[in-house]
Short mmCIF file of C-alpha atoms in Angstrom, two decimals:
data_model
loop_
_atom_site.label_atom_id
_atom_site.label_comp_id
_atom_site.label_asym_id
_atom_site.label_seq_id
_atom_site.Cartn_x
_atom_site.Cartn_y
_atom_site.Cartn_z
CA MET A 1 -37.27 24.60 -0.09
CA ALA A 2 -34.03 22.72 0.48
CA THR A 3 -33.76 18.97 -0.03
CA LYS A 4 -32.69 17.05 3.06
CA LEU A 5 -30.37 14.06 3.13
CA ALA A 6 -30.88 12.20 6.42
CA PHE A 7 -29.55 9.00 7.96
CA ASP A 8 -32.29 6.58 8.96
CA ARG A 9 -31.69 3.06 10.31
CA GLY A 10 -28.78 2.20 8.06
CA THR A 11 -30.16 4.00 5.03
CA LEU A 12 -30.44 7.52 3.63
CA LEU A 13 -33.71 9.35 3.13
CA VAL A 14 -33.97 11.97 0.39
CA LEU A 15 -36.58 14.32 1.83
CA GLU A 16 -38.51 17.10 0.11
CA PRO A 17 -36.75 16.90 -3.28
CA PRO A 18 -37.71 19.45 -5.95
CA ALA A 19 -40.41 18.33 -8.35
CA ASP A 20 -38.05 18.34 -11.34
CA LEU A 21 -35.46 16.05 -9.66
CA ALA A 22 -35.50 12.45 -10.91
CA VAL A 23 -34.74 10.97 -7.49
CA GLY A 24 -35.08 7.42 -8.81
CA GLU A 25 -31.95 7.98 -10.89
CA LEU A 26 -29.80 8.56 -7.80
CA THR A 27 -27.47 5.68 -6.92
CA GLY A 28 -29.43 2.90 -5.21
CA ALA A 29 -32.57 5.00 -4.71
CA LEU A 30 -35.88 3.18 -4.24
CA TRP A 31 -39.32 4.43 -3.31
CA ASP A 32 -40.36 3.34 0.19
CA PRO A 33 -44.16 3.22 0.31
CA ARG A 34 -44.14 2.72 4.09
CA VAL A 35 -42.96 6.28 4.69
CA GLU A 36 -43.64 7.61 1.19
CA GLU A 37 -40.06 8.78 0.76
CA TRP A 38 -37.07 7.90 -1.41
CA ARG A 39 -34.49 5.73 0.34
CA THR A 40 -30.99 4.46 -0.58
CA PRO A 41 -28.44 2.30 1.29
CA ALA A 42 -26.20 4.39 3.54
CA HIS A 43 -22.97 3.29 1.87
CA HIS A 44 -24.04 5.23 -1.24
CA TYR A 45 -23.78 8.47 0.76
CA ARG A 46 -20.76 9.84 -1.07
CA ALA A 47 -22.19 9.07 -4.52
CA VAL A 48 -25.67 10.44 -3.72
CA ARG A 49 -24.28 13.64 -2.19
CA ARG A 50 -22.07 14.17 -5.25
CA GLU A 51 -25.01 13.56 -7.60
CA LEU A 52 -27.23 16.02 -5.74
CA ARG A 53 -24.50 18.65 -5.75
CA GLY A 54 -23.88 18.01 -9.42
CA ARG A 55 -27.53 18.77 -10.14
CA ARG A 56 -27.27 22.00 -8.13
CA VAL A 57 -29.83 20.88 -5.58
CA ASP A 58 -30.07 23.13 -2.51
CA LEU A 59 -29.08 20.52 0.08
CA ILE A 60 -29.29 20.24 3.85
CA ASP A 61 -27.09 17.28 4.71
CA THR A 62 -27.85 16.06 8.23
CA ALA A 63 -26.31 12.65 7.54
CA ARG A 64 -22.86 14.11 8.09
CA ASN A 65 -23.54 16.08 11.26
CA ARG A 66 -22.11 13.50 13.65
CA PHE A 67 -18.89 12.62 11.80
CA ARG A 68 -17.75 16.13 10.84
CA GLN A 69 -15.86 16.78 14.08
CA ARG A 70 -12.13 16.69 13.46
CA VAL A 71 -9.91 14.20 15.28
CA PRO A 72 -6.33 15.53 15.32
CA LEU A 73 -3.86 12.64 15.54
CA PRO A 74 -0.08 12.43 15.17
CA ARG A 75 1.00 10.76 11.94
CA PRO A 76 3.22 7.73 12.51
CA GLU A 77 6.47 7.25 10.65
CA LEU A 78 5.97 4.89 7.74
CA ARG A 79 8.22 2.56 5.81
CA PRO A 80 8.48 3.39 2.10
CA TYR A 81 5.98 0.71 1.03
CA GLN A 82 3.52 1.80 3.73
CA LEU A 83 3.80 5.40 2.56
CA ALA A 84 3.27 4.25 -1.04
CA ALA A 85 0.16 2.35 0.04
CA LEU A 86 -1.23 5.36 1.89
CA THR A 87 -0.46 7.65 -1.05
CA ALA A 88 -2.24 5.29 -3.45
CA TRP A 89 -5.27 5.13 -1.16
CA ARG A 90 -5.47 8.91 -0.86
CA ALA A 91 -5.04 9.30 -4.63
CA ALA A 92 -8.04 6.99 -5.06
CA GLY A 93 -10.16 9.40 -3.04
CA GLY A 94 -9.73 7.70 0.31
CA ARG A 95 -11.49 4.51 -0.75
CA GLY A 96 -9.87 1.18 -1.50
CA VAL A 97 -8.18 -2.00 -0.35
CA ILE A 98 -4.50 -2.31 0.57
CA ALA A 99 -2.94 -5.78 0.34
CA LEU A 100 0.15 -6.28 2.51
CA PRO A 101 1.66 -9.55 3.78
CA THR A 102 1.20 -10.66 7.36
CA GLY A 103 3.75 -8.86 9.53
CA ALA A 104 4.17 -5.94 7.12
CA GLY A 105 2.39 -3.40 9.31
CA LYS A 106 -1.15 -3.10 8.01
CA THR A 107 -2.30 -1.66 11.34
CA ARG A 108 0.31 1.10 11.20
CA THR A 109 -0.81 2.00 7.69
CA ALA A 110 -4.39 2.21 8.96
CA VAL A 111 -3.30 4.53 11.79
CA ALA A 112 -1.73 6.82 9.18
CA ALA A 113 -5.00 6.79 7.22
CA ILE A 114 -6.95 7.77 10.33
CA ALA A 115 -4.53 10.62 10.96
CA ALA A 116 -4.69 11.71 7.30
CA THR A 117 -8.49 12.02 7.22
CA GLY A 118 -8.76 13.50 10.70
CA LEU A 119 -12.30 12.13 10.97
CA PRO A 120 -13.94 9.88 13.56
CA ALA A 121 -13.04 6.32 12.61
CA LEU A 122 -14.58 2.90 13.17
CA CYS A 123 -12.16 -0.01 12.82
CA LEU A 124 -13.76 -3.40 12.17
CA VAL A 125 -11.96 -6.65 13.05
CA PRO A 126 -13.12 -10.28 12.79
CA THR A 127 -12.22 -11.57 16.26
CA ARG A 128 -12.09 -10.52 19.90
CA VAL A 129 -8.36 -11.22 19.88
CA LEU A 130 -7.84 -8.65 17.13
CA LEU A 131 -10.25 -6.29 18.89
CA HIS A 132 -7.91 -5.99 21.85
CA GLN A 133 -4.77 -5.92 19.68
CA TRP A 134 -6.12 -2.95 17.71
CA ILE A 135 -7.16 -1.12 20.87
CA GLU A 136 -3.64 -1.56 22.21
CA ALA A 137 -2.10 -0.41 18.91
CA LEU A 138 -4.30 2.69 18.76
CA GLY A 139 -4.21 3.45 22.48
CA GLY A 140 -1.34 5.92 22.36
CA LEU A 141 -2.97 8.07 19.69
CA ALA A 142 -6.24 9.17 21.23
CA GLY A 143 -4.87 11.00 24.27
CA GLU A 144 -7.14 11.35 27.26
CA GLU A 145 -10.26 10.38 25.32
CA GLY A 146 -8.99 6.86 24.72
CA ILE A 147 -10.22 4.27 22.24
CA GLY A 148 -13.82 3.11 22.12
CA ILE A 149 -14.79 -0.55 22.05
CA LEU A 150 -17.77 -2.32 20.54
CA GLY A 151 -17.69 -6.05 21.17
CA ASP A 152 -16.63 -8.64 23.73
CA GLY A 153 -19.63 -7.59 25.83
CA LYS A 154 -18.72 -3.89 25.82
CA ARG A 155 -20.24 -0.81 24.16
CA ASP A 156 -18.24 2.37 24.63
CA LEU A 157 -18.36 4.53 21.49
CA ARG A 158 -15.71 7.21 21.06
CA ARG A 159 -14.35 9.18 18.12
CA ILE A 160 -12.00 6.30 17.38
CA THR A 161 -13.69 2.98 18.07
CA VAL A 162 -12.75 -0.63 17.39
CA SER A 163 -15.54 -3.15 16.80
CA THR A 164 -15.89 -6.80 15.94
CA PHE A 165 -17.64 -7.61 12.66
CA GLU A 166 -20.55 -9.16 14.54
CA SER A 167 -21.13 -6.19 16.84
CA ALA A 168 -20.94 -3.78 13.91
CA TYR A 169 -23.45 -5.88 12.00
CA ARG A 170 -25.87 -5.78 14.92
CA GLN A 171 -25.55 -2.05 15.66
CA MET A 172 -24.60 -0.25 12.45
CA ASP A 173 -28.19 0.74 11.75
CA ARG A 174 -27.93 2.98 14.83
CA ILE A 175 -24.31 4.15 14.65
CA GLY A 176 -23.75 4.27 10.90
CA ASP A 177 -23.63 8.07 10.77
CA ARG A 178 -21.10 8.55 13.59
CA PHE A 179 -17.90 7.82 11.66
CA GLY A 180 -16.36 9.38 8.57
CA LEU A 181 -13.77 6.64 8.07
CA LEU A 182 -14.39 2.92 8.06
CA VAL A 183 -11.30 0.71 8.43
CA VAL A 184 -11.87 -2.99 7.77
CA ASP A 185 -9.14 -5.40 8.83
CA GLU A 186 -9.08 -8.80 7.10
CA ALA A 187 -11.42 -7.31 4.51
CA HIS A 188 -11.55 -10.56 2.51
CA HIS A 189 -14.28 -11.73 4.92
CA PHE A 190 -16.69 -9.35 3.19
CA GLY A 191 -18.12 -9.40 -0.31
CA THR A 192 -19.89 -12.76 -0.04
CA GLY A 193 -23.16 -11.46 1.39
CA ALA A 194 -22.46 -12.64 4.92
CA ARG A 195 -22.53 -9.61 7.21
CA ASP A 196 -22.07 -7.22 4.25
CA GLU A 197 -24.84 -5.11 5.76
CA ALA A 198 -22.33 -3.94 8.37
CA LEU A 199 -20.63 -1.97 5.59
CA GLU A 200 -23.80 -1.08 3.71
CA MET A 201 -25.38 0.64 6.73
CA SER A 202 -22.51 3.10 7.25
CA VAL A 203 -22.39 6.50 5.59
CA ALA A 204 -18.59 6.73 5.97
CA PRO A 205 -17.34 8.44 2.79
CA PHE A 206 -13.78 7.24 3.43
CA ARG A 207 -13.13 3.49 3.53
CA LEU A 208 -9.99 1.42 3.89
CA GLY A 209 -9.84 -2.35 3.54
CA LEU A 210 -6.80 -4.33 4.70
CA THR A 211 -5.91 -7.89 3.70
CA ALA A 212 -2.95 -10.16 3.03
CA THR A 213 -4.50 -11.49 -0.18
CA PRO A 214 -7.53 -10.01 -1.95
CA PRO A 215 -10.38 -12.41 -2.81
CA GLU A 216 -11.19 -13.76 -6.25
CA GLU A 217 -12.96 -11.77 -8.94
CA ALA A 218 -16.67 -12.10 -8.07
CA GLN A 219 -16.10 -11.33 -4.39
CA LEU A 220 -13.59 -8.63 -5.25
CA ALA A 221 -16.15 -6.87 -7.45
CA ARG A 222 -18.57 -6.75 -4.55
CA LEU A 223 -15.81 -5.56 -2.22
CA GLU A 224 -15.08 -2.72 -4.63
CA VAL A 225 -18.64 -1.48 -4.16
CA LEU A 226 -18.41 -1.69 -0.38
CA LEU A 227 -14.85 -0.42 0.17
CA GLY A 228 -13.28 0.49 -3.15
CA PRO A 229 -10.82 -1.18 -5.53
CA VAL A 230 -7.45 -2.70 -4.67
CA VAL A 231 -5.24 0.40 -4.73
CA TYR A 232 -1.95 -1.11 -3.56
CA ARG A 233 -0.52 -4.62 -3.44
CA CYS A 234 2.81 -5.81 -2.07
CA ARG A 235 4.13 -9.39 -2.10
CA VAL A 236 6.00 -11.36 0.54
CA ASP A 237 9.02 -11.63 -1.75
CA ASP A 238 9.05 -7.84 -2.23
CA LEU A 239 9.69 -7.33 1.48
CA ALA A 240 11.67 -10.42 2.50
CA GLY A 241 15.23 -9.60 3.52
CA ARG A 242 14.64 -5.96 4.44
CA TYR A 243 11.28 -5.47 6.08
CA LEU A 244 10.46 -9.14 6.59
CA ALA A 245 12.89 -11.90 7.47
CA GLU A 246 14.64 -13.85 4.75
CA TYR A 247 13.07 -17.28 4.42
CA GLU A 248 13.73 -20.64 2.84
CA ARG A 249 10.80 -22.73 1.61
CA VAL A 250 11.39 -26.49 1.65
CA THR A 251 8.83 -28.92 0.22
CA ILE A 252 9.33 -32.51 1.40
CA GLN A 253 7.56 -35.16 -0.67
CA LEU A 254 6.66 -38.32 1.24
CA GLU A 255 5.15 -41.70 0.36
CA LEU A 256 1.84 -43.14 1.49
CA THR A 257 1.89 -46.73 2.74
CA ALA A 258 0.28 -49.34 0.49
CA SER A 259 -2.90 -49.42 2.58
CA GLU A 260 -3.07 -45.63 2.74
CA ARG A 261 -2.56 -45.40 -1.02
CA ASP A 262 -5.34 -47.91 -1.71
CA ALA A 263 -7.75 -46.06 0.54
CA TYR A 264 -6.82 -42.68 -0.95
CA GLU A 265 -7.23 -43.83 -4.56
CA ARG A 266 -10.55 -45.53 -3.78
CA GLU A 267 -12.00 -42.33 -2.33
CA MET A 268 -10.53 -40.10 -5.05
CA ASN A 269 -11.83 -42.32 -7.85
CA ALA A 270 -15.33 -42.06 -6.41
CA PHE A 271 -14.97 -38.29 -6.29
CA ARG A 272 -13.34 -37.90 -9.73
CA GLU A 273 -16.16 -39.71 -11.49
CA VAL A 274 -18.72 -37.13 -10.37
CA HIS A 275 -16.30 -34.21 -10.71
CA ARG A 276 -15.41 -35.05 -14.32
CA ALA A 277 -19.04 -35.64 -15.29
CA PHE A 278 -20.00 -32.18 -14.03
CA PHE A 279 -17.20 -30.34 -15.84
CA ARG A 280 -17.87 -32.19 -19.10
CA VAL A 281 -21.30 -30.56 -19.06
CA ALA A 282 -20.13 -27.22 -17.59
CA PRO A 283 -16.46 -26.80 -18.59
CA GLY A 284 -16.25 -23.17 -17.52
CA ALA A 285 -17.94 -23.55 -14.15
CA SER A 286 -16.30 -22.69 -10.84
CA TRP A 287 -15.49 -24.99 -7.94
CA GLN A 288 -18.25 -23.29 -5.93
CA ALA A 289 -20.75 -24.11 -8.68
CA PHE A 290 -19.66 -27.75 -8.62
CA VAL A 291 -20.09 -27.98 -4.84
CA ALA A 292 -23.53 -26.37 -5.03
CA SER A 293 -24.55 -28.81 -7.75
CA ALA A 294 -23.15 -31.80 -5.87
CA HIS A 295 -25.17 -30.97 -2.76
CA ARG A 296 -28.38 -31.29 -4.78
CA SER A 297 -28.02 -35.04 -5.44
CA GLN A 298 -27.24 -38.10 -3.36
CA THR A 299 -24.47 -39.09 -5.79
CA GLY A 300 -22.91 -35.65 -5.52
CA ARG A 301 -23.08 -35.64 -1.74
CA ARG A 302 -21.37 -39.04 -1.64
CA ALA A 303 -18.64 -37.66 -3.90
CA LEU A 304 -18.00 -34.78 -1.49
CA VAL A 305 -17.84 -37.24 1.41
CA SER A 306 -15.25 -39.25 -0.55
CA LEU A 307 -13.21 -36.08 -1.09
CA ARG A 308 -13.26 -35.31 2.63
CA ARG A 309 -12.14 -38.86 3.42
CA ALA A 310 -9.30 -38.61 0.89
CA ARG A 311 -8.16 -35.33 2.43
CA SER A 312 -8.26 -36.84 5.92
CA ILE A 313 -5.94 -39.63 4.74
CA LEU A 314 -3.43 -37.01 3.55
CA ALA A 315 -3.76 -34.86 6.67
CA PHE A 316 -1.46 -36.86 8.94
CA PRO A 317 -0.37 -40.26 7.56
CA ARG A 318 2.51 -42.27 9.01
CA ALA A 319 5.19 -40.68 6.84
CA LYS A 320 4.22 -37.18 8.01
CA ALA A 321 4.39 -38.32 11.63
CA ARG A 322 7.94 -39.61 11.11
CA ALA A 323 9.03 -36.51 9.18
CA LEU A 324 7.59 -34.21 11.84
CA LYS A 325 9.55 -36.02 14.56
CA GLU A 326 12.77 -35.67 12.57
CA LEU A 327 12.20 -31.96 11.92
CA LEU A 328 11.39 -31.21 15.55
CA ASP A 329 14.55 -33.05 16.62
CA GLN A 330 16.57 -31.20 13.97
CA HIS A 331 15.29 -27.81 15.21
CA ALA A 332 15.34 -28.60 18.92
CA ASP A 333 16.69 -25.14 19.78
CA ALA A 334 14.35 -23.15 17.52
CA HIS A 335 10.93 -21.61 18.07
CA VAL A 336 8.68 -23.80 15.92
CA LEU A 337 5.08 -23.44 14.75
CA VAL A 338 3.37 -26.60 13.49
CA PHE A 339 0.27 -26.16 11.32
CA THR A 340 -2.29 -28.90 10.70
CA ALA A 341 -5.40 -29.20 8.55
CA GLY A 342 -7.74 -29.68 11.52
CA ASN A 343 -8.06 -29.68 15.29
CA ALA A 344 -8.07 -33.47 15.57
CA ASP A 345 -4.61 -33.68 13.98
CA ALA A 346 -3.38 -30.82 16.17
CA TYR A 347 -4.38 -32.75 19.27
CA ARG A 348 -2.85 -35.98 17.94
CA ILE A 349 0.47 -34.22 17.39
CA ALA A 350 0.23 -32.47 20.75
CA ARG A 351 -0.18 -35.79 22.55
CA ALA A 352 2.45 -37.64 20.54
CA ARG A 353 5.13 -34.91 20.65
CA LEU A 354 4.16 -33.27 23.96
CA LEU A 355 3.50 -29.92 22.30
CA MET A 356 1.07 -27.24 23.41
CA PRO A 357 -1.96 -27.03 21.08
CA ILE A 358 -3.54 -23.70 20.18
CA THR A 359 -7.08 -24.32 18.94
CA CYS A 360 -10.48 -22.64 19.01
CA ASP A 361 -11.26 -24.67 22.15
CA ILE A 362 -8.71 -22.69 24.17
CA GLY A 363 -9.87 -19.46 25.78
CA ARG A 364 -8.22 -16.08 25.26
CA LYS A 365 -6.62 -15.93 28.71
CA GLU A 366 -5.05 -19.38 28.41
CA ARG A 367 -3.92 -18.63 24.86
CA GLU A 368 -2.19 -15.43 25.99
CA GLU A 369 -0.44 -17.34 28.76
CA VAL A 370 0.75 -19.98 26.28
CA LEU A 371 2.05 -17.36 23.84
CA ALA A 372 3.85 -15.58 26.69
CA ARG A 373 5.57 -18.85 27.63
CA PHE A 374 6.48 -19.40 23.97
CA ARG A 375 7.92 -15.88 23.80
CA ALA A 376 9.95 -16.49 26.96
CA GLY A 377 11.36 -19.74 25.62
CA GLU A 378 9.56 -21.99 28.13
CA LEU A 379 7.73 -23.64 25.23
CA ARG A 380 9.74 -24.35 22.11
CA ALA A 381 6.91 -25.38 19.80
CA LEU A 382 3.19 -24.83 19.30
CA VAL A 383 0.76 -26.77 17.12
CA SER A 384 -2.37 -25.23 15.62
CA ALA A 385 -4.96 -25.82 12.93
CA ARG A 386 -6.34 -22.38 12.03
CA VAL A 387 -6.31 -20.20 15.16
CA LEU A 388 -2.79 -18.88 14.48
CA ASN A 389 -3.61 -18.11 10.83
CA GLU A 390 -5.36 -14.84 11.52
CA GLY A 391 -5.67 -12.38 14.33
CA VAL A 392 -3.21 -13.74 16.89
CA ASP A 393 -0.04 -11.84 17.73
CA VAL A 394 2.47 -14.70 17.59
CA PRO A 395 5.89 -14.12 19.17
CA ASP A 396 8.91 -14.46 16.89
CA ALA A 397 9.22 -17.99 15.52
CA ASP A 398 12.05 -19.35 13.38
CA VAL A 399 10.54 -22.45 11.80
CA ALA A 400 7.11 -23.30 10.40
CA ILE A 401 6.18 -26.90 9.64
CA VAL A 402 3.05 -27.21 7.52
CA VAL A 403 1.84 -30.76 8.16
CA GLY A 404 -1.64 -30.23 6.80
CA ALA A 405 -2.10 -27.37 4.39
CA SER A 406 -4.92 -24.89 4.35
CA HIS A 407 -7.15 -25.01 1.31
CA GLY A 408 -6.50 -21.42 0.21
CA ALA A 409 -3.56 -19.26 -0.78
CA ARG A 410 -4.65 -16.61 1.72
CA GLU A 411 -4.31 -18.86 4.76
CA HIS A 412 -0.95 -20.07 3.50
CA VAL A 413 0.35 -16.51 3.23
CA GLN A 414 -0.91 -15.83 6.76
CA ARG A 415 0.84 -18.93 8.08
CA ILE A 416 4.12 -18.05 6.42
CA GLY A 417 3.88 -14.54 7.82
CA ARG A 418 4.05 -15.94 11.35
CA VAL A 419 7.78 -16.68 10.93
CA LEU A 420 8.72 -13.61 8.87
CA ARG A 421 8.87 -10.95 11.57
CA PRO A 422 12.28 -9.34 11.03
CA VAL A 423 15.16 -10.01 13.41
CA PRO A 424 18.76 -9.11 12.48
CA GLY A 425 20.46 -12.10 10.85
CA LYS A 426 17.32 -14.22 10.89
CA CYS A 427 16.52 -16.65 8.07
CA ALA A 428 13.24 -18.44 8.66
CA VAL A 429 12.58 -21.93 7.35
CA VAL A 430 9.18 -23.10 6.12
CA TYR A 431 8.70 -26.83 5.64
CA GLU A 432 5.73 -28.21 3.72
CA LEU A 433 5.05 -31.93 4.06
CA VAL A 434 3.21 -33.28 1.01
CA MET A 435 2.36 -36.80 -0.12
CA ARG A 436 3.82 -37.80 -3.48
CA ASN A 437 1.44 -38.43 -6.40
CA THR A 438 -1.50 -36.76 -4.67
CA SER A 439 -3.31 -33.46 -5.00
CA GLU A 440 -1.03 -32.03 -2.29
CA VAL A 441 1.90 -31.76 -4.72
CA TYR A 442 -0.05 -29.60 -7.16
CA LYS A 443 -1.48 -27.47 -4.37
CA ALA A 444 1.98 -26.90 -2.88
CA ARG A 445 3.23 -25.63 -6.25
CA ARG A 446 0.20 -23.38 -6.54
CA ARG A 447 0.75 -22.00 -3.05
CA GLY A 448 4.36 -21.27 -3.96
CA VAL A 449 3.21 -19.21 -6.92
CA GLY A 450 0.64 -17.50 -4.70
CA LEU A 451 3.31 -16.67 -2.13
CA ALA A 452 5.40 -14.95 -4.76
CA SER A 453 2.58 -13.17 -6.58
CA GLN A 454 -0.17 -13.09 -3.95
CA ASP A 455 -2.64 -13.15 -6.81
CA ALA A 456 -3.74 -16.74 -6.29
CA ALA A 457 -7.39 -17.19 -5.46
CA GLU A 458 -8.51 -19.39 -2.67
#
């Protein structure tokens, strides 16, 4: 009697195995006493199928019935680095993560991967904005069938479907056997446990992760299980001048006022005392371990509050306000993006400089109208905290002014990418405003290294 491999609610059931088969040795296999069958997470499908074949088990594989139908698609023309990325992914067995800078054409590379496998594909994106951008990008490929959508209140599954992370998480236990290729945009969101089940409940044997900067080691190891290893990595500096615009990075060091300096040092001293005490006891610990430890005591929680207060002092002090005014006046004819550390500072700048803010409080329709006006030249500058970092198709901008930096190298790379879309003769300018003799100076240097190597962890 043949052994059956069947998809069941985000898992695989190994049914009617031969008596001499050690099913418990299959990848991820556990005995489920509720149904008295062996069960393994669906994302182990490829490994389990290979193991069963390797042991010469007579196999009826119903888990693949729904994703076997071929999807013929035209292959797009690729730039050399995109072709190299696709080749590396295919050489790795069609599993892995590709790291390309913002604006380098990750979506086009994904389209080529879909065409190369010829299998039904589910593309996962973090936001509704990206959901509609991907549908538009893929729309010309699917012919009369069109592109399916899962998210933003819609459920229309087709052989090529785009879904938000949240919708996939909620429905993958029912649709996890419908797609042979899983494409995950902004893949760095996974690997921490949050919503990882969306990837675990899919049987897709082919998986492609896309990101501007891969996560740090612990998260990356988990991502390798879910999607595969990093198979190709390309830096901003590798592409600037040919495929991305040339750019000049200018760091402007400014001085805190006496009162701002006193307040900053007072808060930082309160934080440093607890920070140093922890790392004397645990010198090899991570920042995440320190934060977790600090949250367990009143002293630690006060230290974290002091750190937040110190950061708020650096976010938009008087010197940054003056420097921002001078830079906006200097680039009065340019398309400028201003980045802040938080929404409150974005609104302060918007009111003071009469700029249009783009924040999470603004709906998609209004945001699209604002970006259209920016593209047409009706608005010369926009100010944003994090909304423009990821998932928003920003029209060509010439100048970026980073008033308040993001905490991670990844967000910095995403911000820089907003002004690097290539235009003949264009040289973008990126200004970073940092306060002298503060943690901002060190972080700016670190971001500069991360921009060149794109190996910096968040």
